[in-house]
Coordinates of C-alpha atoms in Angstrom, one line a residue:
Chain A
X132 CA -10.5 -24.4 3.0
X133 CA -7.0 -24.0 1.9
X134 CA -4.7 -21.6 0.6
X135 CA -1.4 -20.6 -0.9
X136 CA -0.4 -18.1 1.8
X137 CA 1.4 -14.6 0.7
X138 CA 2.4 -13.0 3.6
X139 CA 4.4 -9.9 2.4
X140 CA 7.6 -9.1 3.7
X141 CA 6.5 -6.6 6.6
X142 CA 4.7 -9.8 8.4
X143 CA 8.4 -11.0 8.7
X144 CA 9.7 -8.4 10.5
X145 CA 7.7 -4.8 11.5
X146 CA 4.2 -6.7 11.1
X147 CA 5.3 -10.0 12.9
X148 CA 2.2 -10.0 15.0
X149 CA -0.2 -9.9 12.5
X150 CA 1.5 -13.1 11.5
X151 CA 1.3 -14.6 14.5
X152 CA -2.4 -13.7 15.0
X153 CA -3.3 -14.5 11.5
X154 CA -1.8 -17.9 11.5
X155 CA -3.3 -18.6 14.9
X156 CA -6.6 -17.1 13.7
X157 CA -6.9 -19.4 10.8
X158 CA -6.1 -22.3 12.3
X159 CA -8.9 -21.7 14.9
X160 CA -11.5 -21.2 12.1
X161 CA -10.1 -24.2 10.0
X162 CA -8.6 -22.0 7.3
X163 CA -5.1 -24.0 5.7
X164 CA -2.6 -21.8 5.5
X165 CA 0.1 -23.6 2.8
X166 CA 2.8 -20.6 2.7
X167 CA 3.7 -20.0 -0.8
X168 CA 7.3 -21.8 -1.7
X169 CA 9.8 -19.5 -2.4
X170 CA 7.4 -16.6 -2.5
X171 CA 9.2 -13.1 -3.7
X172 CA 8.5 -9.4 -3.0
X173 CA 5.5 -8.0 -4.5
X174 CA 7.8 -4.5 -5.4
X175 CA 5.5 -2.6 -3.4
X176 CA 4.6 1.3 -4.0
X177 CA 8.6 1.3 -5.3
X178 CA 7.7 -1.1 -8.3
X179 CA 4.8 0.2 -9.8
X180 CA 6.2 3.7 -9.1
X181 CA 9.7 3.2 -10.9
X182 CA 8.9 0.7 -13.8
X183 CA 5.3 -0.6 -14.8
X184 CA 7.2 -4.2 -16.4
X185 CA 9.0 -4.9 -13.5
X186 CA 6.1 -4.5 -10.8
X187 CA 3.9 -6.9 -12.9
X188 CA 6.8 -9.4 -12.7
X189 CA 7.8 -9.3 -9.0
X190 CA 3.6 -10.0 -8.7
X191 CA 3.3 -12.5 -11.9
X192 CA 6.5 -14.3 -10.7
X193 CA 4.2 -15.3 -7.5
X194 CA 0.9 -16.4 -9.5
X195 CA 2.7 -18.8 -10.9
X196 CA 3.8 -20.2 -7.8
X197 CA 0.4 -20.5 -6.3
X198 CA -0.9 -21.4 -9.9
X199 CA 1.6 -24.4 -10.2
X200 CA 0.6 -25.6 -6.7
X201 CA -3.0 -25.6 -8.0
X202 CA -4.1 -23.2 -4.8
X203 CA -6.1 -20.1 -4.8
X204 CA -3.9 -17.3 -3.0
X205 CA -4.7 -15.4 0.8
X206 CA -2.7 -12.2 1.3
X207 CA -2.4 -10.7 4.3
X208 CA -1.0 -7.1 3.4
X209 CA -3.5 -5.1 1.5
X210 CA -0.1 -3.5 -0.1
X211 CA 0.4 -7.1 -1.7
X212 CA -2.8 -7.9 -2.1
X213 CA -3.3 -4.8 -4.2
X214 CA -0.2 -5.6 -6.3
X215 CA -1.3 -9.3 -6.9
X216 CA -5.0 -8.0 -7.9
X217 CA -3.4 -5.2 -10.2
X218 CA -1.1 -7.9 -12.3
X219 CA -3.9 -10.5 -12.6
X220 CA -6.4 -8.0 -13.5
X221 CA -3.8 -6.7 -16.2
X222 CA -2.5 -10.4 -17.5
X223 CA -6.5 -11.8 -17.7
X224 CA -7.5 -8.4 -20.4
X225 CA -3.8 -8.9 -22.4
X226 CA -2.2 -12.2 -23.6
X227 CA 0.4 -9.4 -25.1
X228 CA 1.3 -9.2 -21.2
X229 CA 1.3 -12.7 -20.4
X230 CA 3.5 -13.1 -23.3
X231 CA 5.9 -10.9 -21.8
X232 CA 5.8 -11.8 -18.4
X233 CA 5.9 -15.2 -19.6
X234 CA 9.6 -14.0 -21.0
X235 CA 10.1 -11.9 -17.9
X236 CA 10.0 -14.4 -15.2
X237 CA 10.8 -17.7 -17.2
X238 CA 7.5 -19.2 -16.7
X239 CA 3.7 -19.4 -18.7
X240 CA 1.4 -17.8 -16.1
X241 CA -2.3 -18.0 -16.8
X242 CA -3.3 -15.9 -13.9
X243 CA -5.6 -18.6 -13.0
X244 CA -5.2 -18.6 -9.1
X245 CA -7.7 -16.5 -7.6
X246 CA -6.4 -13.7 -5.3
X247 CA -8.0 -13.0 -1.7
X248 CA -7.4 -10.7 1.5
X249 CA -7.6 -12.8 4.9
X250 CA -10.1 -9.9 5.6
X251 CA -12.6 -10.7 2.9
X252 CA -12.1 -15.1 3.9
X253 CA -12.6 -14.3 7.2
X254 CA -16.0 -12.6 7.1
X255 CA -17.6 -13.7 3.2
X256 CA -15.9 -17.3 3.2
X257 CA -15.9 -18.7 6.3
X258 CA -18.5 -16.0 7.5
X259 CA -19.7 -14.2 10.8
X260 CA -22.1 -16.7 11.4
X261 CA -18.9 -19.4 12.4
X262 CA -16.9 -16.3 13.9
X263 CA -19.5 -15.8 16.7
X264 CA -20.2 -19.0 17.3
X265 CA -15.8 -19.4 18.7
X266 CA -15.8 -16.1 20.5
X267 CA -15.3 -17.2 24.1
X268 CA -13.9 -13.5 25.7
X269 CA -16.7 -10.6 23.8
X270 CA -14.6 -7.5 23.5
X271 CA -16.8 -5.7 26.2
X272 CA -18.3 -2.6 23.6
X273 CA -14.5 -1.4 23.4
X274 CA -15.2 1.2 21.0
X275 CA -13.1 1.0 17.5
X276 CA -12.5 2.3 14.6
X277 CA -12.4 0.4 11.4
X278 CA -9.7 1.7 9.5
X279 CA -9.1 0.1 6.1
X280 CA -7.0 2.4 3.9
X281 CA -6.8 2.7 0.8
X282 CA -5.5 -0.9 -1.2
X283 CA -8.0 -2.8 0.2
X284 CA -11.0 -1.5 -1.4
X285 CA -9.5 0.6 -4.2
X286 CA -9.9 0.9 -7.2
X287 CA -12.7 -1.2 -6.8
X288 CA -13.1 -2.7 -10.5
X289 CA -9.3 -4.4 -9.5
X290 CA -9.9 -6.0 -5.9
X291 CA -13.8 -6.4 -6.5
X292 CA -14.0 -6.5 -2.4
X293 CA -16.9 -3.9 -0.1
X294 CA -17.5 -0.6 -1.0
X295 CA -14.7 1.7 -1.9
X296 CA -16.2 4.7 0.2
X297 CA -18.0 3.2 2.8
X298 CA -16.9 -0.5 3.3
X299 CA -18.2 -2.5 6.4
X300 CA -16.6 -5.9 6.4
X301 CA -14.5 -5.1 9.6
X302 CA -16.5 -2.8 11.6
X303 CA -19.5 -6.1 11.2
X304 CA -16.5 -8.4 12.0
X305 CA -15.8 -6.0 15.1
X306 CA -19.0 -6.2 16.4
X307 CA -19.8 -10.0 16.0
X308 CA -16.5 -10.1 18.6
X309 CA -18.7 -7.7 21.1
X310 CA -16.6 -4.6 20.0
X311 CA -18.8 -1.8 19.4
X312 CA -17.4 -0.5 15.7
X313 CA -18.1 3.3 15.8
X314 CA -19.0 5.3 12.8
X315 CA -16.6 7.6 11.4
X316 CA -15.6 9.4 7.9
X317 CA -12.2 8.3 8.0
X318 CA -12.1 4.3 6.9
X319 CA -10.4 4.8 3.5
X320 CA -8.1 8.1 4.1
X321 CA -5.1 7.7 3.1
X322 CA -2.3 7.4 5.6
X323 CA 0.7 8.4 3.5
X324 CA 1.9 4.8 2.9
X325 CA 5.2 4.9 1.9
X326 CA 6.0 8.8 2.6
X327 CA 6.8 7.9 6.2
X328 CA 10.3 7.3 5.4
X329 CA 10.6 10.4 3.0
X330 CA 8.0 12.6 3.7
X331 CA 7.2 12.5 7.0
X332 CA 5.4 16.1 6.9
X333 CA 2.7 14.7 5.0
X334 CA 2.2 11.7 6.7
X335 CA 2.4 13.2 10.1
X336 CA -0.8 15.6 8.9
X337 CA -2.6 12.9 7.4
X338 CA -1.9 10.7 10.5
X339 CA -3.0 13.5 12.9
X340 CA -6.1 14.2 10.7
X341 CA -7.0 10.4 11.4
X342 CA -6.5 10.3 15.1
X343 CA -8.6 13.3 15.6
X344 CA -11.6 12.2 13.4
X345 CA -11.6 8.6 15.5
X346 CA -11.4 10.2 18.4
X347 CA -14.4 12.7 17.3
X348 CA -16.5 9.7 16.9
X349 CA -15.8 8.2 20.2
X350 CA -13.3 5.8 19.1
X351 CA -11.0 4.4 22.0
X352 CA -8.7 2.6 19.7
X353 CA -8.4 1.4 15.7
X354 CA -8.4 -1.3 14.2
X355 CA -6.7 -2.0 11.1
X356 CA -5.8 -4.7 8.3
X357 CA -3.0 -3.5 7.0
X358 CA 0.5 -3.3 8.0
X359 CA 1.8 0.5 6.4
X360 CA -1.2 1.8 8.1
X361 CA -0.3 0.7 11.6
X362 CA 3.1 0.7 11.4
X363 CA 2.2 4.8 10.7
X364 CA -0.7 5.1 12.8
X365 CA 1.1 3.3 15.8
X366 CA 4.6 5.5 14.7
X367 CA 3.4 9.4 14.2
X368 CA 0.4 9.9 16.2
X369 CA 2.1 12.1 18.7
X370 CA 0.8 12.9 22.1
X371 CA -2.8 11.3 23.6
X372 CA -2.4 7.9 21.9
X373 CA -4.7 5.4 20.9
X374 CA -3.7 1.6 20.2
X375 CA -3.3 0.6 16.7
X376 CA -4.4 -3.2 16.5
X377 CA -4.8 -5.6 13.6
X378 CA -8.4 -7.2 13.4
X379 CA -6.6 -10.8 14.1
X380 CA -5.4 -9.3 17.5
X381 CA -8.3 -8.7 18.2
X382 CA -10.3 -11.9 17.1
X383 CA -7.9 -13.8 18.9
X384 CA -8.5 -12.3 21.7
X385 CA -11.9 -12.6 21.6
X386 CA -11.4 -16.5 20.7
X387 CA -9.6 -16.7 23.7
X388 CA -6.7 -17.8 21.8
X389 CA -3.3 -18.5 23.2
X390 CA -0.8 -15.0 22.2
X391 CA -2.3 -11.6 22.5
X392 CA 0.0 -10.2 25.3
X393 CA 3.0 -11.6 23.4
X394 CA 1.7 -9.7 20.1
X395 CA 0.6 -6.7 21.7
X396 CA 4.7 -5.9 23.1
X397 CA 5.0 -5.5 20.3
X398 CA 3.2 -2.3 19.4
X399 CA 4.8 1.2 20.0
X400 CA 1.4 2.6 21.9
X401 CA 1.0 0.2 24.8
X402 CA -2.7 -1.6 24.7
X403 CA -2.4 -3.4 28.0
X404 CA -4.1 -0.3 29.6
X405 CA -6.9 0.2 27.8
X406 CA -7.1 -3.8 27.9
X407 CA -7.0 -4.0 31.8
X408 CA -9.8 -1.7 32.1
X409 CA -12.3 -3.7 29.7
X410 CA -11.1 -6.4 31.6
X411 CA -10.0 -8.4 28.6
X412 CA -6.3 -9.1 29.8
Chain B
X193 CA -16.1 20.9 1.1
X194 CA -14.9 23.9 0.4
X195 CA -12.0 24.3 -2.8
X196 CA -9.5 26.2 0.2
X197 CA -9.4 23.1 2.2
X198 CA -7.3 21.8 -0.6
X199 CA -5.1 24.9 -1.0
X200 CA -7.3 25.4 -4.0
X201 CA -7.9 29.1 -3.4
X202 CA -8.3 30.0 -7.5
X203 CA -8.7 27.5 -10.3
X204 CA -5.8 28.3 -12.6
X205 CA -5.3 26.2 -15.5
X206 CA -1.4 26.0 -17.1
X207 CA -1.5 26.4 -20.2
X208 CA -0.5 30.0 -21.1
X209 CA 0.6 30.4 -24.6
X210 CA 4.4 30.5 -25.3
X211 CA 5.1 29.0 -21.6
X212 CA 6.9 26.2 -23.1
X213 CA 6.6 24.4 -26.2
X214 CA 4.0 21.8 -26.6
X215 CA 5.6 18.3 -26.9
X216 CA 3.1 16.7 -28.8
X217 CA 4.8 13.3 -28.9
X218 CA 5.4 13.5 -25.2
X219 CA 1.8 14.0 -25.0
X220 CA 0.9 10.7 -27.2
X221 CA 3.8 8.7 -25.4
X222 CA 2.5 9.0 -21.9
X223 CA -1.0 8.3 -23.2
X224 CA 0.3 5.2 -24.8
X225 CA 2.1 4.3 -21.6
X226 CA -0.1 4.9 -18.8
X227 CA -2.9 2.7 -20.8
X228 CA -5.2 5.9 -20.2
X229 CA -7.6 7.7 -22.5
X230 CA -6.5 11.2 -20.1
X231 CA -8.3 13.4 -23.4
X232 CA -11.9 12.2 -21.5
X233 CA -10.6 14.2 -18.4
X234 CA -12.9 17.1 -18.8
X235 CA -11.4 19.4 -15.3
X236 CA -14.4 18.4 -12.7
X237 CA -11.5 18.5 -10.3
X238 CA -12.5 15.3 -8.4
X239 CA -9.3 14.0 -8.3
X240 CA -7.4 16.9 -6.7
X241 CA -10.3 17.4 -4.0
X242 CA -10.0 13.9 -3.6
X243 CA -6.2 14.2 -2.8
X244 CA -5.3 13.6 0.4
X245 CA -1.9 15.2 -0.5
X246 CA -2.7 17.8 -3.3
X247 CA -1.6 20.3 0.0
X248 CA 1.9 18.8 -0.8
X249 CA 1.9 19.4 -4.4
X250 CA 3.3 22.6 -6.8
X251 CA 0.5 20.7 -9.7
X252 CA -2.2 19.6 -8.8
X253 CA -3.8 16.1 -10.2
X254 CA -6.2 17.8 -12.4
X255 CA -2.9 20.5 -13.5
X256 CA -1.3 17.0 -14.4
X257 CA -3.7 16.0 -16.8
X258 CA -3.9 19.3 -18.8
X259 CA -0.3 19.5 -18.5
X260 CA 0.3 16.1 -20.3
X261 CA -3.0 17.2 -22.9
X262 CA -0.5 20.7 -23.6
X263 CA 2.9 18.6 -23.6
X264 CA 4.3 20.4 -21.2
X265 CA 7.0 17.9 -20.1
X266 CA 9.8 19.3 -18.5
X267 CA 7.9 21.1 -15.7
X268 CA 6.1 17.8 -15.5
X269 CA 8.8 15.6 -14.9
X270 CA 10.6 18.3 -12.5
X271 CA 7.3 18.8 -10.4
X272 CA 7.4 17.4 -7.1
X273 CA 3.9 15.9 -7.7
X274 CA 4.7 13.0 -9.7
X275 CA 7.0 11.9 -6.5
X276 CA 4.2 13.2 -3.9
X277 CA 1.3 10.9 -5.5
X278 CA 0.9 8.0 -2.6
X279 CA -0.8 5.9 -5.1
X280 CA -3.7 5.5 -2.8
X281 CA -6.3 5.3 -5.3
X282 CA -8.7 7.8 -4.6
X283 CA -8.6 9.9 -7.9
X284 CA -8.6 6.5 -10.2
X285 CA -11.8 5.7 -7.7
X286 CA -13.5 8.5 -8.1
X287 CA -13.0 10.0 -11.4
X288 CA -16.1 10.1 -13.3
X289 CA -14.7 9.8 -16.7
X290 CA -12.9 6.6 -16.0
X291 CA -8.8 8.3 -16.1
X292 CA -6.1 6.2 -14.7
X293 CA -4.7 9.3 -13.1
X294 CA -2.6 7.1 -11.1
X295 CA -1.1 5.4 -14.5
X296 CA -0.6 8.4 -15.7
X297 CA 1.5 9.6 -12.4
X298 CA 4.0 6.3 -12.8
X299 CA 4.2 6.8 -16.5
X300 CA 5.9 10.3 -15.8
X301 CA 7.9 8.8 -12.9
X302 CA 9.2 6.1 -14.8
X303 CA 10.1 8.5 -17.7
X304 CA 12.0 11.3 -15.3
X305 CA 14.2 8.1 -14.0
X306 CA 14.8 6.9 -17.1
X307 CA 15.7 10.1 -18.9
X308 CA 17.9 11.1 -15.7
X309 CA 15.7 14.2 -14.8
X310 CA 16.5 16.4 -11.5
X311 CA 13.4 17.3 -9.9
X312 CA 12.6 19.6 -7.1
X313 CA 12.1 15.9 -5.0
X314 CA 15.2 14.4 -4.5
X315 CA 14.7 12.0 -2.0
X316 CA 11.6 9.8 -2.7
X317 CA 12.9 8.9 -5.8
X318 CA 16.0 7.6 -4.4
X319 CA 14.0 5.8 -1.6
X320 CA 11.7 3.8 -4.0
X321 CA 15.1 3.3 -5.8
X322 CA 16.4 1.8 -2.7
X323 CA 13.5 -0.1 -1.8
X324 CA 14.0 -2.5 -4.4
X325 CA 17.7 -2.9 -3.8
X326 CA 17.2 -5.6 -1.5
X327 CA 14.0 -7.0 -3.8
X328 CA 16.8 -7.3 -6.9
X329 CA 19.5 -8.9 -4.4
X330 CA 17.5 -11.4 -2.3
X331 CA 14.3 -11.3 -3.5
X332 CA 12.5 -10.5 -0.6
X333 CA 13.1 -6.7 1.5
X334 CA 15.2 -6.5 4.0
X335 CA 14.2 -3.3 6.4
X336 CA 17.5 -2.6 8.1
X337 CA 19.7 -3.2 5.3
X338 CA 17.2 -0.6 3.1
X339 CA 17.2 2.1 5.5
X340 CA 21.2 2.4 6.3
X341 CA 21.5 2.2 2.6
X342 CA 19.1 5.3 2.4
X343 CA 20.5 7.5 5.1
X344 CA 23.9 6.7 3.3
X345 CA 22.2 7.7 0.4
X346 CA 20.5 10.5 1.8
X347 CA 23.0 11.6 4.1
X348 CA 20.3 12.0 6.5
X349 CA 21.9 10.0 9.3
X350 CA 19.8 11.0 12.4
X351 CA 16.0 11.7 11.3
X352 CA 13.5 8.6 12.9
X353 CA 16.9 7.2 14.9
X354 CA 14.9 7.0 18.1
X355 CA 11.5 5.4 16.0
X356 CA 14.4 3.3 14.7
X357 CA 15.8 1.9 18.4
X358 CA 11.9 1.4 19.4
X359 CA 11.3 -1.1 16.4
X360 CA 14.3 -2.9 16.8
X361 CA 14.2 -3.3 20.8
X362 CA 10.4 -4.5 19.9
X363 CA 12.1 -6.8 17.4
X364 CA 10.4 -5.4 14.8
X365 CA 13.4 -5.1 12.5
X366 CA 15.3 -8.4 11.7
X367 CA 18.9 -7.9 12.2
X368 CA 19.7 -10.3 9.4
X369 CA 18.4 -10.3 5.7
X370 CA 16.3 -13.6 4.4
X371 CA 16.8 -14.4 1.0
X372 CA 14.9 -17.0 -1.4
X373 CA 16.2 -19.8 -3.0
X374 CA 16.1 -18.7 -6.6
X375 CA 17.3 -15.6 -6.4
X376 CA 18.6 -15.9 -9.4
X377 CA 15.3 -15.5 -10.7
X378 CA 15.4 -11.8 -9.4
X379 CA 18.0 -11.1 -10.9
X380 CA 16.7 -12.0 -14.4
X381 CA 13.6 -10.3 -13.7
X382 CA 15.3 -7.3 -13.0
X383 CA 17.4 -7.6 -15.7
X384 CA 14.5 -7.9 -18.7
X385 CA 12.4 -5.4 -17.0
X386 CA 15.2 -3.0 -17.1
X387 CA 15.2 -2.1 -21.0
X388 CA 11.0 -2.6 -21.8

């Protein structure tokens, strides 16, 4: 099982650890990684907001990449992942676009490579069935909350991945590692995304709003797959924290790969506590 | 769910006679460039009690639409709403009569940049602006580089400071930029973008 790998800029620098766990994740499970050459910056939020041609060529200019290496593409940020999905989606119903993106970024782009989230490999391609079977450390019933956000499962007719309301992928994941995924209304609420730097009234709300509903249903920490979201859940939670984690952590800790204290200094809210008393570190 | 957990105490719609003139060919322009049949949207309100920031907004998604239906540009591309919009989604999800609400919200960001408008929100405009600053120079973003460049911008030197030292003492913000090897290519993509 291989891939052209997209990892988005924030796994280079605020997200490194999901990186780190990805990569190690993958390997464990036999997924090939092959990182994109000379991938480019999807244009985020700030592309599609400022000029609709431009954010279709930051994404086309990286189909092509993966299209000329003949590879099918895994994204790890749901903000990417998004972006790729929106600019195939568009290029596949308009040859007027391809035209122009063709023009745009110098290339003929077909839009052929498919376009995954490491989410949707882990638990529909390689499956739960092979996850279970290399957890060596079961996450003791540590009680979390799936939190997916918004650009993984929305709009649904563009990233064709779970349910856009009520999706389950990672809260099954969670509990085929012996996590015990808890049941609450706030998996796709937004976070604010991008309005942490400029707005940070509205994301602080919709942050606190979050924290308040996991913690209604029990949760003890959340777990999420995308790198806005915990950079904002970890950031503005305020006082009585909960650990942010990325599903990878915590698959490789329940793998019992090598890593997870060297990821996990890396996050604002300390996890080691809550960790320690699961016994899992 | 009640209508005042939104801020929605009374359903008001904008469109007052003699308010402003109707711009009829604003009106077909942002239908042409959002890619969006917005006459379907028939005022269920899903998308605004949908909203998770419609609490932020002076118009409110389903205002938007009926705003852009009665050409009333200038308050649109003012409003603080078009910048507010997260993109998250949730109204092009859920709305029943199939409305790229969210298409609609870029077209009339896209137009206030390029026609130079002053709205009442200043500063997201010039962050997304900034954002791809570093995405036009090296091709790939470069966090502490984008953020100087918008408190200089800004003039907001001390908000998040402390956030700031955390990240960077956890090494979460690369103290050099990485570029890509054909940056050129950015460049040309940002230059053929610039006049579509």
């Amino acid at each position: 099982m291989k891939y052209a790998y997209y990892p988005g800029c924030s796994l280079e620098s605020t997200a490194r650890e999901y990186d780190l766990s990805a990569q190690a994740v993958c390997q464990s499970l036999g997924i090939e990684l092959k990182e994109m050459h000379d991938w480019s910056c999807c244009g985020a939020s700030s592309g599609h907001s400022t000029n609709y041609m431009l954010s279709h060529a930051l994404a086309a200019r990286n189909l092509a990449i993966a299209e000329k290496e003949g590879l099918d593409i895994a994204v790890a940020c749901p903000a990417c992942f998004l972006r790729l999905k929106h600019t195939r989606h568009a290029m596949m119903n308009s040859d007027e676009l391809k035209a122009q993106m063709a023009e745009s970024i110098g290339s003929r782009c077909e839009a052929t490579s498919d376009i995954s989230h490491l989410l949707d490999i882990v638990c529909n391609k390689v499956g739960i069935d092979t996850v279970k079977t290399k957890v060596t450390k079961p996450l003791s019933r540590l009680k979390v909350a799936s939190y997916y956000g918004c650009f993984l499962v929305r709009p649904p007719k563009v990233v064709t991945f779970d349910d856009p309301e009520n999706p389950q992928s990672m809260d099954i994941l969670m509990d085929s590692l012996g996590a015990d995924a808890v049941d609450w209304s706030g998996k796709v609420d937004c976070c604010g995304g991008s309005l942490a730097l400029t707005r940070r009234d509205i994301v602080i709300k919709l942050v606190g709003e979050l924290m308040n509903v996991a913690k209604g249903a029990g949760a003890e920490a959340i777990v999420t797959a995308c790198p806005l979201c915990q950079a904002n859940l970890d950031s503005r939670q305020g006082k009585d924290t909960l650990p942010v984690f990325y599903f990878t952590e915590l698959m490789g800790l329940a793998m019992g790969l090598q890593g997870p204290k060297s990821w996990f200094k890396k996050h604002l809210v300390n996890p080691s506590g809550l960790l320690k008393s699961h016994g899992l570190l | 769910m009640s209508l005042r957990r939104w801020g929605i105490n009374t359903i008001e719609f904008i469109d007052q006679p003699g308010s402003q003139t109707a711009d009829s060919a604003f009106s077909q322009k942002v239908r042409e460039l959002s890619r969006s049949d917005l006459d379907r949207c028939y005022q269920c309100l899903t998308c605004s009690l949908g909203c998770p920031v419609a609490f932020a907004m002076d118009y409110r998604p389903n205002q938007v639409m009926r705003m852009v239906q009665l050409g009333q540009k200038q308050k649109l591309l003012e409003s603080s709403t078009i910048w507010i919009c997260a993109g998250c989604e949730t109204c092009v999800t859920r709305c029943p009569n199939e409305v790229n609400i969210l298409g609609v919200m870029d077209t009339l960001r896209e137009m206030a940049l390029r026609e130079k408008v002053e709205g009442k929100e200043k500063v997201i405009p010039t962050f997304h602006q900034t954002f791809l600053y570093p995405v036009e120079k090296l091709g790939k973003q470069y966090e502490l580089g984008m953020l100087l460049l918008l408190k200089l911008r800004t003039k907001d030197f001390f908000s998040d400071l402390g956030l700031g030292m955390k990240m960077f003492a956890r090494r979460k913000l690369k103290l050099f930029p990485s570029k890509i090897k054909a940056s050129k290519e950015m460049k040309t993509i940002f230059e053929k973008t610039r006049g579509v």
